GROMACS .gro file of C-alpha atoms in nm:
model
  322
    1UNK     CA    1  -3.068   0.184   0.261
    2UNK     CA    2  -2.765   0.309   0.068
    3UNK     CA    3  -2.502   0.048   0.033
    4UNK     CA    4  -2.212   0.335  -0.047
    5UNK     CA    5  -2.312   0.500   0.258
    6UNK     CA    6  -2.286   0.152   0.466
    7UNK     CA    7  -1.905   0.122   0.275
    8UNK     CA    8  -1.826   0.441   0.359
    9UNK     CA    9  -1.861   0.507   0.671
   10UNK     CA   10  -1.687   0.381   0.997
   11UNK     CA   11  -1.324   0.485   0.830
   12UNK     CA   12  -1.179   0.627   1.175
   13UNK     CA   13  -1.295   0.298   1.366
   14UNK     CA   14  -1.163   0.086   1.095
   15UNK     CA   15  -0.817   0.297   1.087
   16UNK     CA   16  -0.801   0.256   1.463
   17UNK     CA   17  -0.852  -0.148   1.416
   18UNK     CA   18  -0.645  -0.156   1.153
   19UNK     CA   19  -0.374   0.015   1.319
   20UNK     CA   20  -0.405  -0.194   1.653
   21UNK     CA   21  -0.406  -0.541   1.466
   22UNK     CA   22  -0.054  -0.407   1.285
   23UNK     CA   23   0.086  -0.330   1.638
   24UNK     CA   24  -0.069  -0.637   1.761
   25UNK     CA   25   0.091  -0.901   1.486
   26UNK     CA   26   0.450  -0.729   1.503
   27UNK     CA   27   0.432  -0.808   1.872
   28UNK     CA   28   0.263  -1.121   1.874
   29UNK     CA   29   0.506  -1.270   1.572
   30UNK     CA   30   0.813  -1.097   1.792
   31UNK     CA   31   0.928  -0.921   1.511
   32UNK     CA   32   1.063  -0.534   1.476
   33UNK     CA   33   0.899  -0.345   1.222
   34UNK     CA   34   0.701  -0.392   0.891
   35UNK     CA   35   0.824  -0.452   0.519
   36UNK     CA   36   0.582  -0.272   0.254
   37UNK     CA   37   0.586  -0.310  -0.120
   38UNK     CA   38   0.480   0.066  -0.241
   39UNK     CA   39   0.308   0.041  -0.567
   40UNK     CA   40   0.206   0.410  -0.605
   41UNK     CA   41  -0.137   0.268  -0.543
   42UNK     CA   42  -0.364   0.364  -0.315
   43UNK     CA   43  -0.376  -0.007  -0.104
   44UNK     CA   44  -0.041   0.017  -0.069
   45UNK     CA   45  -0.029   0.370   0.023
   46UNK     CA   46  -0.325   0.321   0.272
   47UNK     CA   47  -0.122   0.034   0.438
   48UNK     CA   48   0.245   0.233   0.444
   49UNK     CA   49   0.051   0.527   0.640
   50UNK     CA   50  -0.140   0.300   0.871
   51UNK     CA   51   0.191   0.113   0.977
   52UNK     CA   52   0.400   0.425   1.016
   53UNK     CA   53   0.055   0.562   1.287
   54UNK     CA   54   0.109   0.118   1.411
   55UNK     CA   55   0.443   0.093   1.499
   56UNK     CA   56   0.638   0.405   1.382
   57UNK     CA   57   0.858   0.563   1.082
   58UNK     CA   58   1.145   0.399   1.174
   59UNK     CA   59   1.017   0.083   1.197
   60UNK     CA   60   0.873   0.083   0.844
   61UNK     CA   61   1.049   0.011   0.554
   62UNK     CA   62   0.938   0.085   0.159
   63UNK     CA   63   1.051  -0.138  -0.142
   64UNK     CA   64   0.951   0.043  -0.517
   65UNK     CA   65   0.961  -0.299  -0.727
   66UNK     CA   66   0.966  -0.141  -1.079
   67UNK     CA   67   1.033  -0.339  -1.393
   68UNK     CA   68   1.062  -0.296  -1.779
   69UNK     CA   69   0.713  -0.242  -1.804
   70UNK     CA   70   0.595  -0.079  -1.523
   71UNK     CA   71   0.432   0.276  -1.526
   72UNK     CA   72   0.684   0.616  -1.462
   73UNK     CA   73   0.427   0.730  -1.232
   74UNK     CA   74   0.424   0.449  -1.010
   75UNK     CA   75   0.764   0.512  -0.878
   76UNK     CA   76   0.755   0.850  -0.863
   77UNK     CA   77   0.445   0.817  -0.680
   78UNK     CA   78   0.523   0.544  -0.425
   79UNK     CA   79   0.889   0.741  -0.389
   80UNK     CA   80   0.687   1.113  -0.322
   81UNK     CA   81   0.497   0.892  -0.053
   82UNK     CA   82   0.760   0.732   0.109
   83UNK     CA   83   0.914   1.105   0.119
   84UNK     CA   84   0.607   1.230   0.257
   85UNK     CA   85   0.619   1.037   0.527
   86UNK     CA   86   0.983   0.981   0.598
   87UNK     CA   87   1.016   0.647   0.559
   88UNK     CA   88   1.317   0.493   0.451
   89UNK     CA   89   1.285   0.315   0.184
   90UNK     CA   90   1.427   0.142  -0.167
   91UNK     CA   91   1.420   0.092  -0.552
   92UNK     CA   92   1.491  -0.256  -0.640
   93UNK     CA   93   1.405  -0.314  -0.998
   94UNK     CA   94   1.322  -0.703  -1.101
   95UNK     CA   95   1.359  -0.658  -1.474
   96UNK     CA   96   1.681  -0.849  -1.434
   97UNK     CA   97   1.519  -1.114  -1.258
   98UNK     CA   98   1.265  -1.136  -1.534
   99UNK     CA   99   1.491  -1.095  -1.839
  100UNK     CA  100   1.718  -1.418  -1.711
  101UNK     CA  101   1.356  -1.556  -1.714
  102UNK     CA  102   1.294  -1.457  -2.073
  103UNK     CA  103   0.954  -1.372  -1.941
  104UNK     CA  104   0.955  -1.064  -2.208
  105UNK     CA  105   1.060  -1.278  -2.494
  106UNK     CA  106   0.834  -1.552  -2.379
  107UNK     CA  107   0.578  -1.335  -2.351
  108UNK     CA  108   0.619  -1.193  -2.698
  109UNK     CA  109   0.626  -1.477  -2.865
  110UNK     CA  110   0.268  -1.558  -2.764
  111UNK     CA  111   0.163  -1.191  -2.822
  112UNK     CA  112   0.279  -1.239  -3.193
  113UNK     CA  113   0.092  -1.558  -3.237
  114UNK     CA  114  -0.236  -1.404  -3.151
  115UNK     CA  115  -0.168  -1.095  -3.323
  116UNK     CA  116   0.074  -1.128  -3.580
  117UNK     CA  117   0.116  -0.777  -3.702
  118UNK     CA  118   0.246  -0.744  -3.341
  119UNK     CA  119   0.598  -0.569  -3.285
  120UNK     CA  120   0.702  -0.479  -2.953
  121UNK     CA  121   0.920  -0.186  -3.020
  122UNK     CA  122   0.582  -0.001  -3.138
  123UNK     CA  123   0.272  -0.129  -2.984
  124UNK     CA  124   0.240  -0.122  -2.600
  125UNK     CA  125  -0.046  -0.443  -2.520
  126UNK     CA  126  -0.281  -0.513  -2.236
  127UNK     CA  127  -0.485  -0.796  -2.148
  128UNK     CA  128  -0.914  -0.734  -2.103
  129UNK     CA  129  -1.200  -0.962  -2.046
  130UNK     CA  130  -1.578  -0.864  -2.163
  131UNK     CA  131  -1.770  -0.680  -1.914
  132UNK     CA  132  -1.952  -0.889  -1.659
  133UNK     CA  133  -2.226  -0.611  -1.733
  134UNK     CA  134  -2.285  -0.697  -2.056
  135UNK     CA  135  -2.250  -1.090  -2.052
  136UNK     CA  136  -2.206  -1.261  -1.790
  137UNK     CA  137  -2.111  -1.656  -1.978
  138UNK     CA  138  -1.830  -1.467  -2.227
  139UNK     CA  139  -1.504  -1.502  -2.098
  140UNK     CA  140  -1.280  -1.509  -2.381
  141UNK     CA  141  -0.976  -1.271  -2.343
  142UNK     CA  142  -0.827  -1.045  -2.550
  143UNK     CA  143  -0.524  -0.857  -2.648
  144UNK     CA  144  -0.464  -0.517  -2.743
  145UNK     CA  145  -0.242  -0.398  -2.888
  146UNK     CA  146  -0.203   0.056  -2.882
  147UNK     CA  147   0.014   0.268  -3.076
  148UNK     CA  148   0.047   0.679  -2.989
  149UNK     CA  149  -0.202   0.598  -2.764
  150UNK     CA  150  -0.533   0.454  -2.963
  151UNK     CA  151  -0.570   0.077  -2.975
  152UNK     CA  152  -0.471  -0.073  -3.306
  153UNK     CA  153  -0.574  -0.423  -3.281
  154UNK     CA  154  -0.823  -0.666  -3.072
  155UNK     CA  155  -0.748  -1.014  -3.082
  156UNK     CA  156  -0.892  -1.337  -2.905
  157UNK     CA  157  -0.624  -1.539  -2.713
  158UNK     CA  158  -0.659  -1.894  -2.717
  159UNK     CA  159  -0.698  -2.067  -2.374
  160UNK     CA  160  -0.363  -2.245  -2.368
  161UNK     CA  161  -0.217  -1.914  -2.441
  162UNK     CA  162  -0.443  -1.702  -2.206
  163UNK     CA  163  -0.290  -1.994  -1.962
  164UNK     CA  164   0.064  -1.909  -2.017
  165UNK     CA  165   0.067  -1.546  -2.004
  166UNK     CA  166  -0.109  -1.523  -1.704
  167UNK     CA  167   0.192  -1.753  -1.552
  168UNK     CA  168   0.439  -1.533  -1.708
  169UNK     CA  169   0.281  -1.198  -1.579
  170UNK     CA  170   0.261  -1.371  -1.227
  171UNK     CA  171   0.596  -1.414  -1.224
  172UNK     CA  172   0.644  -1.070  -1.176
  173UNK     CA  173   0.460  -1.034  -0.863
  174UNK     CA  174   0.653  -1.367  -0.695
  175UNK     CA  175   0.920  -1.213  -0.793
  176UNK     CA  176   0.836  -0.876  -0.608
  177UNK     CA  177   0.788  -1.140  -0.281
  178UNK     CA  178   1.106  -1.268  -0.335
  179UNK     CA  179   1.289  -0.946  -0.279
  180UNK     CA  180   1.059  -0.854  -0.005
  181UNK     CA  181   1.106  -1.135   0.171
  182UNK     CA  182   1.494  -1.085   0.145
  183UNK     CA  183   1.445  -0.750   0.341
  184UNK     CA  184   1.223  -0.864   0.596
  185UNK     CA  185   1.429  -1.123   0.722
  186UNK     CA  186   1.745  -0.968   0.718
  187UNK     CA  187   1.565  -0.705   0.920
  188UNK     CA  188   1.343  -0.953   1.126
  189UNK     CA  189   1.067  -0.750   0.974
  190UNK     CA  190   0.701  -0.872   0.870
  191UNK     CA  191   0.563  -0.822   0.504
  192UNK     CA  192   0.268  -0.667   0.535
  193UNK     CA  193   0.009  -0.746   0.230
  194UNK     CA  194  -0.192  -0.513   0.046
  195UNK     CA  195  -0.501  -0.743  -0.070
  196UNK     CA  196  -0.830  -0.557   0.014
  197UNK     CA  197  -1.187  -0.736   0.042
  198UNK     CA  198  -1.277  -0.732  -0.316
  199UNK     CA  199  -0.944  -0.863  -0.489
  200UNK     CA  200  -0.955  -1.136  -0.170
  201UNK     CA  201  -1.341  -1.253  -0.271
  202UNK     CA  202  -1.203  -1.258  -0.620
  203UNK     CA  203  -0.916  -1.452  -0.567
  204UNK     CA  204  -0.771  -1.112  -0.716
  205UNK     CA  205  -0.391  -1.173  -0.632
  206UNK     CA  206  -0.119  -1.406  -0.716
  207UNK     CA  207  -0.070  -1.708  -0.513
  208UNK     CA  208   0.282  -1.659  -0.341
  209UNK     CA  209   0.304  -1.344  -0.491
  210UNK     CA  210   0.144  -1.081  -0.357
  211UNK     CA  211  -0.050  -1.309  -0.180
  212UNK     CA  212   0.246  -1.443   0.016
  213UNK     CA  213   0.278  -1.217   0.278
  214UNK     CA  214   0.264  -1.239   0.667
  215UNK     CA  215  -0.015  -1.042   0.739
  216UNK     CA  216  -0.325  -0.881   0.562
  217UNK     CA  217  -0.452  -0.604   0.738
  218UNK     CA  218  -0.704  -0.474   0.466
  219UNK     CA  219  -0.808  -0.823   0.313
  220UNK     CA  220  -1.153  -0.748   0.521
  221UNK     CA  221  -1.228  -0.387   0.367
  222UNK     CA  222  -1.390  -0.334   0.011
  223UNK     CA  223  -1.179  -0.102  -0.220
  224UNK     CA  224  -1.436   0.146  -0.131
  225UNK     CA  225  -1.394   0.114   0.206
  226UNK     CA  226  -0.972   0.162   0.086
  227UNK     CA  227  -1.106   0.491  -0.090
  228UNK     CA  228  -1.253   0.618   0.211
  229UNK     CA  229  -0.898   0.501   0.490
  230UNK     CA  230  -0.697   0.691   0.170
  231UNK     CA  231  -0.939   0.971   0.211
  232UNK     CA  232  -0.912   1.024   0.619
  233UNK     CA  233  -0.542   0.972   0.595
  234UNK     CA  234  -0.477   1.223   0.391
  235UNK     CA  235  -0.390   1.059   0.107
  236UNK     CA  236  -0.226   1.234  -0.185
  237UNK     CA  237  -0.546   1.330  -0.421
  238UNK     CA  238  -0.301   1.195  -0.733
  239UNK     CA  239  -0.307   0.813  -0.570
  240UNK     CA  240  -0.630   0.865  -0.461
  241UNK     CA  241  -0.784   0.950  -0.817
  242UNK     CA  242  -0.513   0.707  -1.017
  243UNK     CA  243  -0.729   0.424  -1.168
  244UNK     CA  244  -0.669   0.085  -1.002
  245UNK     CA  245  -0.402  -0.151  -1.207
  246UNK     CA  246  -0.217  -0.437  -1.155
  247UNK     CA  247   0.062  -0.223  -1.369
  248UNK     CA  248   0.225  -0.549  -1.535
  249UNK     CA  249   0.159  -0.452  -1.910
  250UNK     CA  250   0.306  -0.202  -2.140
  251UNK     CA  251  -0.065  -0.032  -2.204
  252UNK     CA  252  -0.238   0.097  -1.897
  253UNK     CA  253  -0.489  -0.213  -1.782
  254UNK     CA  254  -0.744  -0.070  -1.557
  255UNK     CA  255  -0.884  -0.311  -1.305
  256UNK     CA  256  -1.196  -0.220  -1.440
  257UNK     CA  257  -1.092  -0.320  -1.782
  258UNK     CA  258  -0.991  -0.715  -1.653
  259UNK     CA  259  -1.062  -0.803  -1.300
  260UNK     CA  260  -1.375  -0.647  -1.233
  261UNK     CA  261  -1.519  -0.583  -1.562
  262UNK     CA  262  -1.755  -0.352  -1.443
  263UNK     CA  263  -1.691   0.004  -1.205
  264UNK     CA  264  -1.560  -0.081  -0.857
  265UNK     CA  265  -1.878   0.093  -0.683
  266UNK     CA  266  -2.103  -0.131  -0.873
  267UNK     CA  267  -1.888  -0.463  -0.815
  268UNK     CA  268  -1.828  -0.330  -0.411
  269UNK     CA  269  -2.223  -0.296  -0.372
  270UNK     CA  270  -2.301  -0.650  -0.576
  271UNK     CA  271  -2.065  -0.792  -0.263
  272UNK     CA  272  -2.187  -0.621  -0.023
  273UNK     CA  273  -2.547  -0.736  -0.090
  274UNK     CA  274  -2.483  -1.138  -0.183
  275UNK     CA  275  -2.264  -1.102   0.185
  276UNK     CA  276  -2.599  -0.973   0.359
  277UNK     CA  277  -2.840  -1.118   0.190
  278UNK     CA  278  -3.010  -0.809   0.081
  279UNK     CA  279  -3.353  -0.821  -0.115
  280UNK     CA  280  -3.352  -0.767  -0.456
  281UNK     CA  281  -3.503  -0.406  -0.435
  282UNK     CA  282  -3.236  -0.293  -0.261
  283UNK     CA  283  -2.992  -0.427  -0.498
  284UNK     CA  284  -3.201  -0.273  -0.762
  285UNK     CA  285  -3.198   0.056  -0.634
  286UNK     CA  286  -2.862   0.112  -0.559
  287UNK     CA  287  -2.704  -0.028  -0.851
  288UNK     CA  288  -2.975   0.100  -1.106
  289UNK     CA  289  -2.937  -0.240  -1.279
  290UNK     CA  290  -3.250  -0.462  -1.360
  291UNK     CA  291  -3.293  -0.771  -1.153
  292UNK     CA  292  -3.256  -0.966  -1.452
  293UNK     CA  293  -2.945  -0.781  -1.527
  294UNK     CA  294  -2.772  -0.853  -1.144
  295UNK     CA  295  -2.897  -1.205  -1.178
  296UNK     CA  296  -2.678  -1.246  -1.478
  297UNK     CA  297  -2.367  -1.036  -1.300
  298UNK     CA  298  -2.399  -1.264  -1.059
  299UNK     CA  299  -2.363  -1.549  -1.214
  300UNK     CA  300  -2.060  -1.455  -1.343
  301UNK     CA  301  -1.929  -1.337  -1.001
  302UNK     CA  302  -2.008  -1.667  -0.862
  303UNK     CA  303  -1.790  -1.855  -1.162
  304UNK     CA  304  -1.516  -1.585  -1.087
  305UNK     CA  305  -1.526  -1.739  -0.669
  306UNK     CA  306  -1.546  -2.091  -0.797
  307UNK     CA  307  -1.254  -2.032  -1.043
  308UNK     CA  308  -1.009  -1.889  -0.826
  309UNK     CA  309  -1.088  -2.080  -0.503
  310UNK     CA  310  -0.776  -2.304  -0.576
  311UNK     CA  311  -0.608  -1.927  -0.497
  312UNK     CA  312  -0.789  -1.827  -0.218
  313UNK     CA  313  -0.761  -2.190  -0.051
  314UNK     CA  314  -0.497  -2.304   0.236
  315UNK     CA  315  -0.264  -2.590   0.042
  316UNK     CA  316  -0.496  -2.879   0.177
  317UNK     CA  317  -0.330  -3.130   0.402
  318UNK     CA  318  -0.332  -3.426   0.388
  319UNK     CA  319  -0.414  -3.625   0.705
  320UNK     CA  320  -0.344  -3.952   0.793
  321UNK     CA  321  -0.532  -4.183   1.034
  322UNK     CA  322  -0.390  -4.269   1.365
   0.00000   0.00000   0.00000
């Protein structure tokens, strides 16, 4: 059994499924069309094409949410998509939102008090995490800062610190949510979410960010499974082959580099296998890791679940007796 194989295949079917339950929740929710926020991504891209085939150009709208930090080629590639399919659509940059925030300054300051040779008009920074692969108990974070492209500095963040820039960064995506929500109701329009399978196991989005959305239509498909809907929809190569990113720090921060810690087709395939229960041989084979090795991985994907199931969690209710 080949567990990429099993991911990959069935991308018509899900398209068509995909497509119906779009058609089906603008219908059922009596609403007219579908709000998307376009990345330059390829989830976001597979979702924009998928609700243009679901309910049609016209009733599909595009919002390009750059901000000060943001990566050139994510407008220009979620613009050249909109384009491509003839979708109306519009840039709606939050930096203001974020600078009446101070979320940059904020954000600084804490940079500069784990790396104090830090200054933000020369280094670019990013946020990793050790590789799953290589331990699965180590989660300290770091920062990095790069200048001219080579990383200059590596520095542990304390937790309180880690703490507060991951609210700062999220306020970017609520604030993303915000906006969208402002054109889908003034449109009567749903927001569609862009959350696949893996970031949803993960509890890989923010809570009311871009996790607050009406409907997720891809929240059941791995990101493989996304590669291979991008790749029978015709989706441009240069999304397609663009390394997965959050794209909310100055230095490119692969998803590799801080979500998953390890390559997306071995974190897809260690999912896959804990969902069906697959024997360890199988695992063994298809990942080319040693059972001791995907005993410790998972481990640390279970403490990832655990962590984040606050995120992935319905606000509990609480109910009274009668």
């Amino acid at each position: 059994m080949k567990i990429i194989d099993e991911l990959n295949k069935d991308a018509e079917k899900n398209a068509s499924q995909i497509r119906t339950f779009i058609e089906d929740r603008v219908k059922d929710f009596k609403k007219k069309g579908i709000v998307v926020g376009v990345s330059g991504g390829i989830d976001s891209a597979v979702i924009l094409a998928l609700a243009v085939q679901a309910v049609g150009k016209e009733n599909v709208y595009g919002l390009i949410l750059p901000e000060e930090e943001s990566a050139a080629s994510s407008k220009e590639l979620g613009a050249r998509l909109c384009e491509s399919m003839d979708v109306s659509y519009e840039e709606v940059p939050i930096t203001p939102i974020l600078q009446a925030l101070d979320t940059y300054g904020k954000k600084d300051q804490i940079i500069k008090r784990t790396c104090p040779e830090y200054d933000p008009n020369i280094h670019k920074t990013s946020l990793v995490l050790p590789s799953l692969l290589e331990n699965d108990m180590l989660t300290i974070p770091s920062i990095r800062l790069v200048k001219d492209d080579e990383v200059v500095a590596k520095n542990r963040l304390k937790a309180k610190d880690y703490l507060e820039l991951i609210g700062i960064q999220n306020v970017k995506q609520r604030s993303r949510m915000m906006i969208q929500y402002l054109y889908a109701e003034k449109n009567n329009y749903l927001v569609c979410g862009t959350t696949n399978k893996t970031e949803y196991l993960l509890g890989q989005f923010v809570k009311y960010g871009d996790g607050g959305v009406d409907i997720e239509p891809l929240s059941d498909c791995y990101k493989t499974q996304v590669y291979a809907l991008a790749n029978f929809l015709g989706i441009d190569k240069e999304i397609i082959e663009r390394p997965p990113s959050a794209d909310t720090w100055s230095s490119f921060t692969s998803d590799e580099d801080f979500f998953w810690r390890m390559p997306i087709h071995v974190m897809d395939q260690l999912l896959y296998s804990q969902e069906h229960d697959l024997p360890m041989e199988i695992i063994e084979k298809n990942t080319e890791l040693s059972e001791e090795k995907i005993n410790k991985v998972k481990r640390g994907i279970d403490k990832i679940k655990s962590a984040s199931k606050y995120i992935t969690s319905a606000p509990p209710i609480c109910y009274l007796d009668k």
